Coordinates of C-alpha atoms and ligand atoms in Angstrom, one line a residue:
X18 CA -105.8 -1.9 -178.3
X19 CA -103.6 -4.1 -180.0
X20 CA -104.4 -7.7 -181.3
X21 CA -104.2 -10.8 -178.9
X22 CA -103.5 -13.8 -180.3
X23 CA -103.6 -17.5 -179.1
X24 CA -100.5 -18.2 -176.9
X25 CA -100.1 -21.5 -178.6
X26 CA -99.1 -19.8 -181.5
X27 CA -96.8 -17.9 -179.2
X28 CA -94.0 -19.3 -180.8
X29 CA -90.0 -17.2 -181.0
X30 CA -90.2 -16.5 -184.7
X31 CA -86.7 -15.1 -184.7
X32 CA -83.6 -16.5 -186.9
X33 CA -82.2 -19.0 -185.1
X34 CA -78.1 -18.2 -184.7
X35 CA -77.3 -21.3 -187.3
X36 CA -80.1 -19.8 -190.0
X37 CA -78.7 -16.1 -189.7
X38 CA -75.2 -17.7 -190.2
X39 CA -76.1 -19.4 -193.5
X40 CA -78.3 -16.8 -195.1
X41 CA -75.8 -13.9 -194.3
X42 CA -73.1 -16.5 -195.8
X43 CA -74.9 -16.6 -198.9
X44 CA -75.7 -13.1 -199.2
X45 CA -72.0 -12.6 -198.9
X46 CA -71.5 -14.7 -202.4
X47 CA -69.8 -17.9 -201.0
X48 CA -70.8 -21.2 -202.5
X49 CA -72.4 -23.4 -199.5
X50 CA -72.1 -27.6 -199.9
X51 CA -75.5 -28.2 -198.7
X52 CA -76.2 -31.6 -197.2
X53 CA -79.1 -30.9 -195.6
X54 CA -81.5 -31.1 -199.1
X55 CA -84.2 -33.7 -198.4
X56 CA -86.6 -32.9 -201.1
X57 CA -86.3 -35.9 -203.5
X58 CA -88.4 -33.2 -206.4
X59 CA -84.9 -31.3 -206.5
X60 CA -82.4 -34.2 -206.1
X61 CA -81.7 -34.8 -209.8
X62 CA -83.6 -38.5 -209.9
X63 CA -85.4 -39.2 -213.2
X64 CA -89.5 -38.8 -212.9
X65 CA -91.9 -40.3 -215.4
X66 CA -93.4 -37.3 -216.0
X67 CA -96.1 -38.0 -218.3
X68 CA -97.2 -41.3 -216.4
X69 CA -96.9 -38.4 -213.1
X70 CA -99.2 -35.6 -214.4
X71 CA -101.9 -37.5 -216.3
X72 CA -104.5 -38.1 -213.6
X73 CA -104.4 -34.7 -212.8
X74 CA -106.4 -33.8 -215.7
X75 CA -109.0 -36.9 -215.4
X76 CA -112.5 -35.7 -216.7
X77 CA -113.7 -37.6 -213.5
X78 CA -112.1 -35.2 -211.1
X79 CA -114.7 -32.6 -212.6
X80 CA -117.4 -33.6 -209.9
X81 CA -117.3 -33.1 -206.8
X82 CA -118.3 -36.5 -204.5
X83 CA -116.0 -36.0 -201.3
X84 CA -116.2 -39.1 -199.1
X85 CA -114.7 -38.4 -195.7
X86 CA -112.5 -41.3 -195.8
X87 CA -111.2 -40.5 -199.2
X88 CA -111.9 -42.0 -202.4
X89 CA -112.5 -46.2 -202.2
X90 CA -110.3 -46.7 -205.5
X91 CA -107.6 -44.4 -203.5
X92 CA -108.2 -46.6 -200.0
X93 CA -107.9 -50.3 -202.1
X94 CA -104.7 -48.9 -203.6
X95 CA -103.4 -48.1 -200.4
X96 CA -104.3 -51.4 -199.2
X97 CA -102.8 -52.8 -202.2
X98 CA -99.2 -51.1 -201.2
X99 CA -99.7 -52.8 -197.4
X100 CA -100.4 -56.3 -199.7
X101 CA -96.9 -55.9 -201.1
X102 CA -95.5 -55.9 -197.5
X103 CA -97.4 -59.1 -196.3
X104 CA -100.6 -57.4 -194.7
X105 CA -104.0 -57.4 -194.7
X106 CA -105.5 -54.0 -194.5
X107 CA -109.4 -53.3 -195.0
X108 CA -109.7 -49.7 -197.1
X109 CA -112.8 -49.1 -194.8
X110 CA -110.1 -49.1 -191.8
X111 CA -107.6 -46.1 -194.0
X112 CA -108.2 -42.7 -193.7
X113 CA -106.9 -40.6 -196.7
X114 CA -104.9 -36.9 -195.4
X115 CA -103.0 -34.3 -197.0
X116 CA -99.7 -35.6 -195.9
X117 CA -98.4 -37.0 -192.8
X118 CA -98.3 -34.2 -190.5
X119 CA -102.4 -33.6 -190.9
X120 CA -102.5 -37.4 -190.2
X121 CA -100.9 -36.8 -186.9
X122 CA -103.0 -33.5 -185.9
X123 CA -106.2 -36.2 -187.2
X124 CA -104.8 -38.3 -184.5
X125 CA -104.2 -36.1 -181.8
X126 CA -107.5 -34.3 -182.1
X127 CA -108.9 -37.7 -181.6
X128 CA -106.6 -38.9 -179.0
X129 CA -106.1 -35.9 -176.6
X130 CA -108.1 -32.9 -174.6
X131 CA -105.8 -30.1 -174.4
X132 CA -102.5 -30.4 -172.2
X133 CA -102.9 -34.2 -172.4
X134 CA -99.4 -36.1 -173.3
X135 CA -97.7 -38.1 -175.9
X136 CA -94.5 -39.5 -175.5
X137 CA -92.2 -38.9 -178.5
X138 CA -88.7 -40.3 -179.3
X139 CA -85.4 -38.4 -179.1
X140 CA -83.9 -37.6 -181.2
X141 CA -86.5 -37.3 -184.0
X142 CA -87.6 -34.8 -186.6
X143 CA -88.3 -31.4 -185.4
X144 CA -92.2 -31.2 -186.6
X145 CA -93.2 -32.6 -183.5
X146 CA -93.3 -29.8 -181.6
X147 CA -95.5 -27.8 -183.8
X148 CA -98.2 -30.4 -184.2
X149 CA -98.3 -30.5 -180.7
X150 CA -98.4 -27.5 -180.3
X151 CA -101.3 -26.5 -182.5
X152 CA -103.3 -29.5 -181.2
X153 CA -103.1 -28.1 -177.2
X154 CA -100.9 -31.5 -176.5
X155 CA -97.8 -31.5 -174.3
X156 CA -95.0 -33.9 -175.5
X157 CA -92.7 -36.2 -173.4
X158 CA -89.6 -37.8 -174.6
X159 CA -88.3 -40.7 -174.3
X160 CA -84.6 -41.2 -175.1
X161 CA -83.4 -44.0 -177.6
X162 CA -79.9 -44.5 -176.8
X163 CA -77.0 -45.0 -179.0
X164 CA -74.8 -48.5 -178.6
X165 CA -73.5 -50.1 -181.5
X166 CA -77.3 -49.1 -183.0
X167 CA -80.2 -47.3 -181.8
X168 CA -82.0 -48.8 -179.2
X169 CA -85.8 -47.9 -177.7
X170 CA -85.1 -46.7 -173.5
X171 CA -87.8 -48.7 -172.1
X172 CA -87.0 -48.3 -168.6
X173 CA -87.1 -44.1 -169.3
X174 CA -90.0 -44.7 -171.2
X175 CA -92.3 -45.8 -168.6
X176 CA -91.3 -43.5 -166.0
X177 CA -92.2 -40.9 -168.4
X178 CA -96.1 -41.9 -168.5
X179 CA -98.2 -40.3 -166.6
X180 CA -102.0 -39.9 -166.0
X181 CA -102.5 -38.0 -168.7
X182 CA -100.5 -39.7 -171.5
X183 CA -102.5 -40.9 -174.1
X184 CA -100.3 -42.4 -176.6
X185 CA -96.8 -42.9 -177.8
X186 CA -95.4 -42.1 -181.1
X187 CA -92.8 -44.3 -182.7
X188 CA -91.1 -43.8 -186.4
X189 CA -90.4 -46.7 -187.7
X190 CA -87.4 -46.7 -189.0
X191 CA -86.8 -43.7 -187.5
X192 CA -85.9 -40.0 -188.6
X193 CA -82.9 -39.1 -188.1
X194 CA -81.6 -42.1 -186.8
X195 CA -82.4 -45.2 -188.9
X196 CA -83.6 -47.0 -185.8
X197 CA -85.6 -49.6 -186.9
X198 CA -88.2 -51.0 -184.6
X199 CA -87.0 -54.5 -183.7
X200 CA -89.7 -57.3 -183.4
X201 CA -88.7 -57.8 -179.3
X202 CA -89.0 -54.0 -179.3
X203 CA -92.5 -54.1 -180.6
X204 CA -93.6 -56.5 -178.5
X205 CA -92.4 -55.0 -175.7
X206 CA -94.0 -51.4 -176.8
X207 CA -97.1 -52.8 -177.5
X208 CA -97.0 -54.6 -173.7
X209 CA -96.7 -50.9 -172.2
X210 CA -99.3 -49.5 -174.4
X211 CA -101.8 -52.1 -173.4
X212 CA -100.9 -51.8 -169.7
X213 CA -101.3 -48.0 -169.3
X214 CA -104.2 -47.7 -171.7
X215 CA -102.4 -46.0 -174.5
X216 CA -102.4 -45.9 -178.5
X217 CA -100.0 -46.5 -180.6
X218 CA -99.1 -44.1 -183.6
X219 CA -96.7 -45.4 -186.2
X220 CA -95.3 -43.2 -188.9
X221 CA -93.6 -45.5 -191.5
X222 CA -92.8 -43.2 -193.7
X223 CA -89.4 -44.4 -194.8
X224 CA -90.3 -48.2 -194.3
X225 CA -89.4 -48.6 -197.9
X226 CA -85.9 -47.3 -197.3
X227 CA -83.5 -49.9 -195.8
X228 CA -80.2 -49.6 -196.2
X229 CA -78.6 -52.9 -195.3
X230 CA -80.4 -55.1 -197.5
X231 CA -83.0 -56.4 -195.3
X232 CA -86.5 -55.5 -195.4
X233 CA -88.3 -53.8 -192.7
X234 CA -91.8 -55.3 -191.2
X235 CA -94.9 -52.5 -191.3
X236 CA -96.4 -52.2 -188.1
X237 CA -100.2 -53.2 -190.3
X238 CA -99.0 -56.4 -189.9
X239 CA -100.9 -58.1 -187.0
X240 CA -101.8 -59.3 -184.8
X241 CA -102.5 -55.8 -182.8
X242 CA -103.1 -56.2 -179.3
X243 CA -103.2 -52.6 -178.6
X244 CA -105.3 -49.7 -180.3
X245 CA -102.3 -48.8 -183.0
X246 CA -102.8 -46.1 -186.2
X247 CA -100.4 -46.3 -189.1
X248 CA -99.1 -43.4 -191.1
X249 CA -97.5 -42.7 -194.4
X250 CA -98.2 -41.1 -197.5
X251 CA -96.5 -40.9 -200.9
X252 CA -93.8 -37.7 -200.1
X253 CA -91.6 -40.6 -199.2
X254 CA -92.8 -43.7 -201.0
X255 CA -93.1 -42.5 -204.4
X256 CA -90.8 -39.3 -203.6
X257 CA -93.7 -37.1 -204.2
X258 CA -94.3 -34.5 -201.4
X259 CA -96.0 -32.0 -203.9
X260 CA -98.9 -34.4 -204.3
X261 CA -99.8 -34.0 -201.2
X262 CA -101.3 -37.7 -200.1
X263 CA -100.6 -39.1 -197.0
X264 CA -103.0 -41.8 -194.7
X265 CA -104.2 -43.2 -191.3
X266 CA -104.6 -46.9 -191.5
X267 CA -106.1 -48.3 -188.1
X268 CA -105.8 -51.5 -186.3
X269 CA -107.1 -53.4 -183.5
X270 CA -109.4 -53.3 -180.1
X271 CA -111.3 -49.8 -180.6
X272 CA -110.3 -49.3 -183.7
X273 CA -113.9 -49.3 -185.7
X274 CA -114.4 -46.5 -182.9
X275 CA -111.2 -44.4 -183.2
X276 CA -112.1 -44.4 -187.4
X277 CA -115.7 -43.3 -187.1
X278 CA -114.3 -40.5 -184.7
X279 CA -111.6 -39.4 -187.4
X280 CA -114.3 -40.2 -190.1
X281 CA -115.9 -36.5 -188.5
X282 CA -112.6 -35.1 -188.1
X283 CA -112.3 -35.8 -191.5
X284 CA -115.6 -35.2 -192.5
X285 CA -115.2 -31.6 -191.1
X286 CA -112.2 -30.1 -193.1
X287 CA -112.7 -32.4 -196.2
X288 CA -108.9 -31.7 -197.3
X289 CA -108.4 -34.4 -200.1
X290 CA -108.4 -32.6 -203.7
X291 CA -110.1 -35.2 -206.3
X292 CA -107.1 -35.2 -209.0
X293 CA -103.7 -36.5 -206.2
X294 CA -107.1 -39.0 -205.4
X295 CA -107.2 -40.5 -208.9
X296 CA -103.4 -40.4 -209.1
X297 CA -102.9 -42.0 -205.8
X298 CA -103.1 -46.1 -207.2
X299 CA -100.9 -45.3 -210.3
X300 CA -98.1 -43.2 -208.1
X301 CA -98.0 -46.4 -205.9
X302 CA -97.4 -48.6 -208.8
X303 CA -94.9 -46.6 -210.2
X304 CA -93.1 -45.9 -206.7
X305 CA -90.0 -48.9 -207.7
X306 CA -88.7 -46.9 -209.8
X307 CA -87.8 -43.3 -207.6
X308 CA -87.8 -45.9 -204.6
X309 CA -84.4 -47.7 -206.6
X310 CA -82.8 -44.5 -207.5
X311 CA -83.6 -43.0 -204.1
X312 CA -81.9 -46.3 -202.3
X313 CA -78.8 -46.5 -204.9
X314 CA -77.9 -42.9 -203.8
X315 CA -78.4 -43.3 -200.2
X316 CA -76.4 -46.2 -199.9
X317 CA -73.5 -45.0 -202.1
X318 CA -73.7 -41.8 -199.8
X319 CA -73.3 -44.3 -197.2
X320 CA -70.2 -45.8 -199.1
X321 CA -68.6 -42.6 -199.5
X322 CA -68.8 -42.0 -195.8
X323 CA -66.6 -44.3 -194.9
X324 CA -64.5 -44.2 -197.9
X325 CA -63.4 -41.1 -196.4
X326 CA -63.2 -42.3 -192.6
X327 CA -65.8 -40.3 -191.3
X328 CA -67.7 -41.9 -188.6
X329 CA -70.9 -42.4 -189.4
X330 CA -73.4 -44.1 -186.1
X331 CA -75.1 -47.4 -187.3
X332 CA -78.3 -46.8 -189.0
X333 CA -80.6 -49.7 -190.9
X334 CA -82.9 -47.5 -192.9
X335 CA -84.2 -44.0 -194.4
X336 CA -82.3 -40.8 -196.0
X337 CA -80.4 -39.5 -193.5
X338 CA -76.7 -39.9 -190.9
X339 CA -75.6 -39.4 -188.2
X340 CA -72.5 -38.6 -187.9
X341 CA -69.8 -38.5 -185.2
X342 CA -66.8 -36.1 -185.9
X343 CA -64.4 -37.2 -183.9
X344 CA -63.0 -33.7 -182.5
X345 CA -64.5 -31.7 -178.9
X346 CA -65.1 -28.1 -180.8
X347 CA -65.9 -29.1 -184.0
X348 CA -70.0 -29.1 -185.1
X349 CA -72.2 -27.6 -187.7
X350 CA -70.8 -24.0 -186.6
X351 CA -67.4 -24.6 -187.5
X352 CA -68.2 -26.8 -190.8
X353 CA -70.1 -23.9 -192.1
X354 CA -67.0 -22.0 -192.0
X355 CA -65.9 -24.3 -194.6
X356 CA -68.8 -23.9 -196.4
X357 CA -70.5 -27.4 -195.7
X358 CA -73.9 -27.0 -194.6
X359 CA -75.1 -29.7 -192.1
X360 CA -77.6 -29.7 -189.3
X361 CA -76.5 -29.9 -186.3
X362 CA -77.8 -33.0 -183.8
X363 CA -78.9 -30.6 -181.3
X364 CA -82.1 -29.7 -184.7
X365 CA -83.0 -33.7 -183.5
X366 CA -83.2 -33.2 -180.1
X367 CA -79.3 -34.8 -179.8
X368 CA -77.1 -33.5 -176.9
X369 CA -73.6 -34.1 -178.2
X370 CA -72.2 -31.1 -180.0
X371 CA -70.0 -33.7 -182.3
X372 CA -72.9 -35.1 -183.4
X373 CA -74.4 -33.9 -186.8
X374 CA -76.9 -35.0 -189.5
X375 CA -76.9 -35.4 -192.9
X376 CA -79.5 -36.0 -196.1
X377 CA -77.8 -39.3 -197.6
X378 CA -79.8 -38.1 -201.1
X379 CA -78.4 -34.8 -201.9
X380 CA -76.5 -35.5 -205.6
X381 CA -73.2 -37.7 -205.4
X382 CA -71.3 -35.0 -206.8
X383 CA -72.2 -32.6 -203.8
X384 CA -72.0 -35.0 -201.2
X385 CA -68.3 -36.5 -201.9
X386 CA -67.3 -32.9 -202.0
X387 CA -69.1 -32.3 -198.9
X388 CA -68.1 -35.3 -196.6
X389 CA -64.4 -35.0 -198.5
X390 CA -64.6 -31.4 -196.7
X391 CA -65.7 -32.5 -193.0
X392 CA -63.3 -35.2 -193.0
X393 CA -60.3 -32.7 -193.8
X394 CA -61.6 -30.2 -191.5
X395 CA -62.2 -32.8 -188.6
X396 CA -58.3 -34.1 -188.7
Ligands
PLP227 C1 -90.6 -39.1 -190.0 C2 -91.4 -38.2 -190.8 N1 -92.7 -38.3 -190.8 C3 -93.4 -37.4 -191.6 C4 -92.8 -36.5 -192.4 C5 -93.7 -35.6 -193.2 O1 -94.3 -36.3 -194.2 P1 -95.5 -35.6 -195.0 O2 -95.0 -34.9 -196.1 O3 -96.4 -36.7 -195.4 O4 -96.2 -34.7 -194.0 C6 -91.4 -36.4 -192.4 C7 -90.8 -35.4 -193.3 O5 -89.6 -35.4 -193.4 C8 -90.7 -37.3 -191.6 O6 -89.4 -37.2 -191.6

């Protein structure tokens, strides 16, 4: 008898069509332009190394003292970082993780029983699905819909809750987008929330990323009238995803409940390694200088978008376009025949096949060679 395994790991592990296309293009020897690299480790931006690796060889991480939560010196620091945006967050109310994505299965262990929903925005970041997956919860979009910026569908949005929806996630500014939650948009999220019972999960990991100037406001500032969790961590902040530290911050009515809940969740897998613990408060501090050379690159990227008349859609914040090529039979497919790798909008849950996305970080050099390409091969 052969093996059964849980259908929710059931998943088509096949090559998708666009994967096969690029590796085979590889193997072949041709030089891809890829402007889909999002890893800031392997971007070319200067790390202070030293300053970096030190805490991970602090005599203090020799004993072991877990505290569910995480470390208090590693919670106050965190609350520090919400200081610099003009809130007040209590370290008892954060909940350390190994990165985002563990915040969010945290969350929907806590939120959900299995085939219980949680509405999602589309287009987003693909990772969705899996967490949802692996957590027994069904996900529901709900469009945000593209004129002259990215606006929140609230209309869809509320005929997509149902009995069982628990919660809706936002990501603020959002991934791929750059939609960045507007203050009337928030109040009017946190009005549906509160009438159909639901929580409010925030990710804000690329809060620190606009691109226009202005600064965007961090959901952990109050007042919360609705049940609403916070998440972030430093992959993005300090441009550290090899550190793996990432947290929960929670707010308003329930909350001291929701925490002690996660506190066992917490409690129960004990993820958080002592050494990224006593890094944590010095990786904040240092995060202004990655966070500058991070923004300078995006928004020349930005520049040399439309320096070159490609349409790039409106976006206020984070490290990635969307752009608009302006031909019916043109996409990701064709590009990669001209050796520019770029992800096609359909990876973000995007229906229009002229639609594409782009990593506004990869190395200038790359990317003026890159967008230079798509606009020649898009006349
Ligand atoms: C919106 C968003 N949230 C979370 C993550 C993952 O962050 P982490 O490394 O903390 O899991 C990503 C990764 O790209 C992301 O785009």
């Amino acid at each position: 008898m052969s093996q059964r395994f849980s259908s929710r790991t059931g998943w088509d592990l096949g090559e998708s069509r666009f994967a096969e296309a690029i590796r085979r293009a590889r193997a072949e020897g041709r030089r891809l332009i890829d402007l889909t690299v999002s890893n800031p480790t392997v971007c070319g931006f200067h790390y202070d190394a030293e300053a970096i690796l030190a805490p991970l060889s602090d005599p203090r991480a020799l004993v072991y003292d877990p505290d569910p939560r995480g470390m208090w010196s590693a919670r106050e620091a965190v609350a520090g970082y919400y200081a610099d945006h003009g809130a007040e967050v209590d370290p008892d109310a954060v909940i350390l993780t190994t990165s985002t994505s563990e915040g969010y299965g945290y969350l929907f262990r806590l939120l959900c029983d299995a085939g219980d929903e949680v509405l999602v925005a589309q287009p987003s970041y693909p990772l969705f699905d899996f967490l949802a997956d692996l957590e027994d919860v069904r996900l529901r979009p709900y469009p945000l819909f593209y004129d002259y910026g990215w606006w929140i569908d609230f209309a869809e949005m509320e005929k997509r809750i149902g009995p069982r929806t628990r919660a809706v996630v936002l990501v603020h500014p959002n991934n791929p987008t750059g939609h960045g939650t507007r203050a009337e948009e928030r109040r009017r999220l946190e009005e549906v929330c509160a009438r159909h019972g639901l929580a409010l999960i925030v990710d804000e990991v690329f809060l620190d990323y606009p691109l226009n100037g202005g600064a965007l406001e961090s959901f952990t500032r109050g007042p919360h009238g609705v049940l609403t969790f916070v998440l972030s961590g430093l992959s993005k902040i300090a441009g550290l995803p090899q550190m793996k530290v990432g947290w929960i911050a929670g707010f308003g009515p329930e909350c001291r409940a929701a925490l002690a809940r996660l506190e066992v969740i917490a409690d129960t897998f004990l993820t958080m390694n002592a050494p990224a613990q006593y890094g944590l408060p010095g990786w904040l501090e240092g995060r202004a200088g990655v966070q500058k050379q991070i923004l300078e690159r995006a928004s020349g990227n930005t520049r040399k978008i439309a320096d070159c008349g490609v349409e790039m859609l409106r976006t206020e914040a984070g490290w990635s376009a969307v752009i608009r090529l302006p031909r019916v039979g043109i996409g990701a497919e064709e590009l990669l025949g001209e050796n520019v790798v770029a992800h096609p909008g359909s990876f973000y849950g995007m229906a229009e096949p002229e639609w594409i996305v782009v990593s506004l970080i990869v190395p200038e050099a790359e990317f003026s060679t890159g967008i230079s390409t798509i606009a020649r091969a898009s006349r």
